């Protein structure tokens, strides 16, 4: 793909702007996790039924990645990104006006499918910088996504408590429309990297998964770890607003805000992956997820002590999950320069399918077993990923 922009120009404000846009778009996927209990109360449905809005958003995101992100290699980025942001804003307005859980879930699926701006901008940004800086730039954009993820949960929790569950949807719509207007003016011009027809673009991620073992490995790692991550955040909203703590959705938002430190860790993870390779960073990240699950299990204690361990556990979990994602992206972006969007499509589709399944399993585990069941799910999924990485290391070791 040819970018009509000198690489030196990319450091003068374009990358930070892309990071901010990623935060706005990704926030649309995550703020429903904080307002789930408010949705349940407002629509008069059980909490696990209200969690359908979260699950629908994440499955919609996975579908949008598969169906729309490959267009990043086919359509100029400005036109594609602005159109998707406008569609996302319309979906958020429909979700905020939904009269029941079924239309809310449908609108949430639309929002998830359209708000796939971050996985389109990531490959674009990789083409704006030298190969030796791709890990660092990926970390910066991921830091922006994390900021959106955390702030959206925090602000969503506060707005949901004070103004009702519909207010976060309308506020997110306003931010998304503003982002579309800004990017329509300042996003760099690009030329398509391919003229392939849409069916060929859709088939490409499956072809790449068959052809690239490294891509399959990245997909498995992130699907497992992100599944556990999503299960934990879905479950903790039920834990904090349940009888053990008796808190409001504002507490979920505050818990998310504590993890803002993650924003500053992902650029470091990117530099480490640039220097040492992605696999060591993956292994450390997976081991940290297992440790976080053990810490989070102590959250059943309740009270101040329970809140303290939840803060510590989620801090470790967030840093580990996001650092692993940076490592995976470094591995993926080194595969095929002309097909970065399609490589990212395969990877992100698998990741968010894992997240959607994780959210559903987390709600089911909490309903049947409680918080300890959720923590066991988080740890078990990370162990599966770690075992795969250890197997790769042993296979690569020279025989004696």
XYZ file of C-alpha atoms in Angstrom:
400
model
C 0.000 0.000 0.000
C 1.339 3.415 -0.943
C 0.773 6.174 1.584
C 0.703 9.751 0.283
C 2.480 10.977 3.391
C 6.176 11.060 4.273
C 7.131 8.900 7.233
C 8.725 11.864 8.966
C 5.372 13.613 8.925
C 3.744 10.726 10.805
C 5.506 11.678 14.005
C 4.161 15.215 14.052
C 0.717 14.531 15.381
C -0.745 11.853 13.138
C 0.108 8.886 15.361
C -1.256 10.530 18.569
C -4.445 11.444 16.687
C -4.824 7.869 15.496
C -4.313 6.673 19.078
C -7.059 9.021 20.300
C -9.419 7.776 17.599
C -8.682 4.178 18.560
C -9.655 5.044 22.130
C -13.001 6.499 21.084
C -13.811 3.513 18.859
C -12.705 0.809 21.286
C -14.564 2.493 24.135
C -17.806 1.696 22.327
C -17.117 -2.003 22.846
C -16.309 -1.792 26.555
C -18.546 0.737 28.284
C -21.534 -1.701 28.184
C -19.612 -3.921 30.621
C -19.963 -1.230 33.288
C -23.648 -0.487 32.701
C -24.917 -4.078 32.546
C -26.517 -3.966 36.024
C -28.188 -0.630 35.177
C -29.548 -2.140 31.955
C -30.954 -5.057 33.960
C -32.694 -2.701 36.379
C -33.912 -0.325 33.679
C -35.365 -2.995 31.407
C -36.511 -5.342 34.171
C -34.453 -8.364 33.069
C -32.039 -10.664 34.980
C -28.355 -9.591 35.033
C -27.230 -12.524 32.890
C -29.860 -11.549 30.286
C -28.679 -7.932 30.337
C -25.168 -9.249 29.640
C -26.432 -10.092 26.145
C -25.744 -6.461 25.218
C -22.069 -6.981 26.043
C -21.890 -10.323 24.260
C -23.699 -8.978 21.181
C -21.283 -6.048 20.957
C -18.256 -8.313 21.073
C -19.618 -10.834 18.593
C -20.582 -7.905 16.368
C -17.029 -6.607 16.681
C -15.654 -9.976 15.609
C -18.041 -10.013 12.629
C -17.086 -6.446 11.699
C -13.410 -7.316 11.800
C -13.968 -10.254 9.468
C -16.319 -8.450 7.078
C -15.003 -4.875 7.092
C -11.342 -4.681 8.147
C -10.082 -6.333 4.912
C -11.467 -3.280 3.125
C -8.543 -1.368 4.641
C -6.426 -2.871 1.856
C -9.027 -1.963 -0.784
C -10.574 1.440 0.112
C -8.704 4.669 0.995
C -8.514 4.897 4.768
C -10.115 8.312 5.160
C -13.275 7.353 3.312
C -13.586 3.980 5.055
C -12.877 5.184 8.589
C -15.192 8.195 8.434
C -18.050 6.078 7.068
C -17.623 3.474 9.806
C -17.566 6.100 12.550
C -20.771 7.656 11.213
C -22.469 4.248 11.135
C -21.261 3.510 14.660
C -22.751 6.765 15.932
C -26.106 5.897 14.400
C -26.013 2.457 16.034
C -25.266 3.980 19.435
C -28.243 6.291 19.118
C -30.446 3.287 18.270
C -29.082 1.360 21.258
C -29.740 4.251 23.625
C -33.341 4.460 22.422
C -33.975 0.693 22.513
C -37.256 -0.228 24.295
C -36.174 -3.755 25.288
C -33.287 -6.195 25.501
C -33.820 -7.672 22.015
C -33.542 -4.369 20.102
C -30.705 -3.323 22.413
C -28.793 -6.495 21.560
C -29.418 -5.954 17.838
C -28.236 -2.335 17.972
C -25.240 -3.412 20.070
C -24.269 -5.937 17.409
C -24.405 -3.155 14.805
C -22.238 -0.904 16.976
C -19.711 -3.683 17.457
C -19.580 -4.442 13.745
C -19.077 -0.813 12.708
C -16.668 0.388 15.394
C -13.743 -1.588 13.932
C -11.663 1.518 13.330
C -8.735 0.500 15.559
C -7.790 -2.672 13.617
C -7.934 -0.620 10.408
C -5.758 2.208 11.734
C -3.189 -0.175 13.240
C -1.946 -1.547 9.902
C -2.125 1.959 8.437
C 0.125 3.310 11.200
C 2.574 0.429 10.691
C 3.035 1.656 7.133
C 3.787 5.194 8.305
C 6.941 4.309 10.262
C 10.166 2.366 9.793
C 9.953 -1.385 10.525
C 12.123 -1.013 13.639
C 9.526 1.269 15.230
C 6.426 -0.789 14.525
C 6.338 -2.326 17.978
C 6.602 1.082 19.623
C 3.910 2.612 17.410
C 1.653 -0.409 17.949
C 2.114 0.146 21.660
C 1.145 3.823 21.344
C -2.040 3.007 19.434
C -2.845 0.214 21.835
C -2.273 2.649 24.690
C -4.925 4.876 23.126
C -7.266 1.904 22.841
C -6.644 1.045 26.477
C -7.380 4.609 27.494
C -10.705 4.389 25.691
C -11.398 1.011 27.226
C -10.749 2.177 30.782
C -12.273 5.653 30.575
C -15.366 4.321 28.821
C -15.982 1.879 31.655
C -15.409 4.595 34.247
C -17.550 7.258 32.601
C -20.138 4.678 31.575
C -20.460 3.487 35.152
C -20.897 7.022 36.499
C -23.306 8.121 33.777
C -25.303 4.902 34.095
C -25.767 5.435 37.821
C -26.599 9.152 37.724
C -28.454 9.515 34.441
C -29.672 6.013 33.640
C -28.306 3.328 31.353
C -29.265 5.165 28.144
C -27.042 8.180 28.808
C -23.700 6.394 28.138
C -24.937 5.330 24.708
C -25.917 8.860 23.725
C -22.639 10.315 25.057
C -20.643 7.711 23.117
C -22.607 8.579 19.978
C -21.681 12.252 20.327
C -17.968 11.457 20.723
C -18.065 9.134 17.736
C -19.714 11.707 15.473
C -17.127 14.329 16.508
C -14.321 11.883 15.695
C -15.789 11.319 12.241
C -15.850 15.058 11.542
C -12.237 15.539 12.692
C -10.845 12.616 10.719
C -12.692 13.706 7.593
C -10.396 16.754 7.605
C -7.054 15.491 8.900
C -6.641 11.786 8.119
C -3.766 11.182 5.644
C -4.564 10.261 2.059
C -3.785 6.670 1.136
C -3.920 4.548 -1.976
C -5.356 1.006 -1.906
C -2.867 -1.819 -1.630
C -4.973 -4.158 -3.768
C -7.719 -4.136 -6.369
C -9.039 -7.553 -5.437
C -12.789 -8.041 -5.346
C -14.589 -8.232 -2.018
C -15.070 -12.049 -2.022
C -11.319 -12.466 -2.492
C -10.684 -10.086 0.402
C -12.993 -12.104 2.631
C -11.284 -15.348 1.677
C -7.801 -13.962 2.318
C -7.817 -14.223 6.158
C -8.703 -17.912 5.947
C -5.960 -18.415 3.371
C -3.485 -16.592 5.582
C -4.444 -18.672 8.618
C -3.728 -21.833 6.641
C -0.441 -20.515 5.265
C 1.064 -18.777 8.316
C 1.744 -20.854 11.473
C 2.929 -17.719 13.278
C -0.442 -16.069 12.630
C -2.312 -19.114 13.951
C -0.200 -18.956 17.089
C -0.972 -15.276 17.641
C -4.684 -15.973 17.156
C -4.742 -18.805 19.667
C -2.809 -16.834 22.275
C -5.069 -13.817 22.085
C -8.360 -15.709 21.839
C -7.540 -17.581 25.045
C -6.181 -14.641 27.020
C -8.777 -12.142 25.812
C -11.533 -14.654 26.531
C -10.399 -14.791 30.146
C -10.057 -11.006 30.278
C -13.621 -10.505 29.019
C -14.977 -13.126 31.409
C -13.346 -11.349 34.347
C -14.757 -7.926 33.465
C -18.222 -9.310 32.827
C -18.151 -11.213 36.103
C -16.780 -8.422 38.288
C -19.711 -6.146 37.432
C -22.009 -8.854 38.816
C -19.753 -9.390 41.847
C -19.532 -5.731 42.872
C -23.234 -5.038 42.423
C -24.255 -8.316 44.079
C -24.984 -9.008 47.748
C -21.331 -9.564 48.679
C -20.397 -5.929 48.049
C -23.708 -4.169 47.404
C -22.060 -1.437 45.323
C -23.297 0.423 42.256
C -22.069 0.493 38.673
C -19.934 3.483 39.648
C -17.651 1.061 41.514
C -17.064 -0.892 38.297
C -16.042 2.311 36.554
C -13.662 3.263 39.361
C -12.091 -0.184 39.294
C -11.430 0.229 35.576
C -9.864 3.649 36.115
C -7.276 2.172 38.473
C -5.850 0.247 35.535
C -4.924 3.404 33.623
C -1.305 2.455 34.317
C -1.694 -0.077 31.506
C -1.590 2.789 28.999
C 2.044 3.436 29.910
C 3.095 -0.230 29.838
C 2.173 -1.128 26.267
C 4.839 1.089 24.601
C 7.400 -0.641 26.842
C 6.045 -4.038 25.818
C 6.378 -2.965 22.180
C 10.016 -1.969 22.669
C 10.751 -5.295 24.384
C 9.111 -7.189 21.529
C 11.146 -5.175 18.998
C 14.332 -6.028 20.906
C 13.822 -9.613 22.079
C 11.096 -10.935 19.816
C 7.402 -11.474 20.593
C 7.449 -15.017 22.019
C 9.245 -14.209 25.322
C 6.872 -11.286 25.893
C 3.911 -13.612 25.253
C 5.125 -16.181 27.772
C 5.634 -13.631 30.536
C 2.212 -12.145 29.799
C 0.441 -15.513 29.988
C 2.151 -16.400 33.268
C 1.053 -13.035 34.646
C -2.576 -13.776 33.666
C -2.424 -17.042 35.636
C -1.066 -15.131 38.631
C -3.780 -12.484 38.291
C -6.482 -15.161 38.408
C -5.134 -16.397 41.732
C -5.138 -12.863 43.122
C -8.625 -12.104 41.824
C -9.987 -15.226 43.526
C -9.314 -13.532 46.859
C -11.911 -10.929 45.910
C -14.586 -13.094 47.523
C -13.378 -11.725 50.872
C -15.504 -8.607 50.407
C -14.975 -5.276 52.111
C -11.846 -3.148 51.811
C -9.547 -6.157 51.586
C -11.580 -7.602 48.719
C -11.504 -4.330 46.805
C -7.725 -4.100 47.279
C -7.085 -7.533 45.800
C -9.480 -6.862 42.923
C -7.555 -3.676 42.117
C -4.241 -5.534 42.193
C -5.540 -8.489 40.222
C -7.125 -6.425 37.462
C -4.028 -4.259 37.154
C -1.901 -7.352 36.495
C -4.544 -8.867 34.201
C -4.893 -5.731 32.065
C -1.147 -5.157 31.720
C -0.571 -8.805 30.829
C -3.355 -9.037 28.258
C -2.411 -5.814 26.483
C 1.323 -6.590 26.504
C 0.595 -9.937 24.903
C -1.487 -8.196 22.241
C 1.419 -5.896 21.357
C 3.740 -8.895 21.033
C 1.260 -10.644 18.762
C 0.954 -7.576 16.542
C 4.723 -7.328 16.173
C 4.739 -10.955 15.030
C 1.825 -10.380 12.637
C 3.049 -7.158 11.018
C 6.306 -8.884 10.047
C 4.479 -11.442 7.912
C 3.164 -9.748 4.724
C 3.519 -6.013 4.145
C 0.974 -5.860 1.321
C -1.695 -7.734 3.278
C -1.488 -6.181 6.734
C -5.216 -5.436 6.999
C -6.095 -8.988 6.024
C -3.550 -10.411 8.464
C -5.036 -8.190 11.151
C -8.517 -9.336 10.152
C -7.674 -12.964 10.823
C -6.020 -12.106 14.126
C -8.618 -9.713 15.506
C -11.547 -11.888 14.427
C -10.148 -14.788 16.408
C -9.358 -12.530 19.356
C -12.849 -11.080 19.607
C -14.560 -14.387 19.015
C -12.594 -15.516 22.038
C -13.705 -12.374 23.883
C -17.365 -12.919 23.016
C -17.252 -16.545 24.135
C -15.393 -15.462 27.266
C -18.048 -12.886 28.163
C -20.786 -15.482 27.789
C -18.857 -18.129 29.735
C -18.050 -15.575 32.433
C -21.728 -14.732 32.943
C -22.626 -18.434 33.009
C -19.803 -19.303 35.394
C -20.834 -16.540 37.773
C -24.492 -17.569 37.670
C -23.685 -21.226 38.416
C -20.506 -21.182 40.518
C -19.864 -17.599 41.512
C -16.741 -15.446 41.342
C -14.380 -18.366 41.967
C -15.727 -20.044 38.846
C -14.917 -16.937 36.814
C -11.366 -16.845 38.193
C -10.860 -20.534 37.413
C -11.977 -19.843 33.835
C -9.474 -16.962 33.508
C -6.587 -19.047 34.814
C -7.500 -22.140 32.807
C -7.591 -20.285 29.494
C -4.207 -18.668 30.183
C -2.690 -22.057 31.050
C -3.815 -23.403 27.669
C -2.085 -20.511 25.882
C 1.059 -20.862 27.990
C 1.255 -24.577 27.261
C 1.129 -23.812 23.540
C 3.942 -21.264 23.847
C 6.101 -23.642 25.861
C 5.547 -26.255 23.175
C 6.782 -23.813 20.544
C 9.891 -23.128 22.599
C 10.657 -26.816 22.983
C 10.125 -27.456 19.278
C 12.533 -24.643 18.429
C 15.220 -25.812 20.889
C 18.136 -27.681 19.232
C 18.159 -31.415 19.890
C 20.977 -32.811 21.981
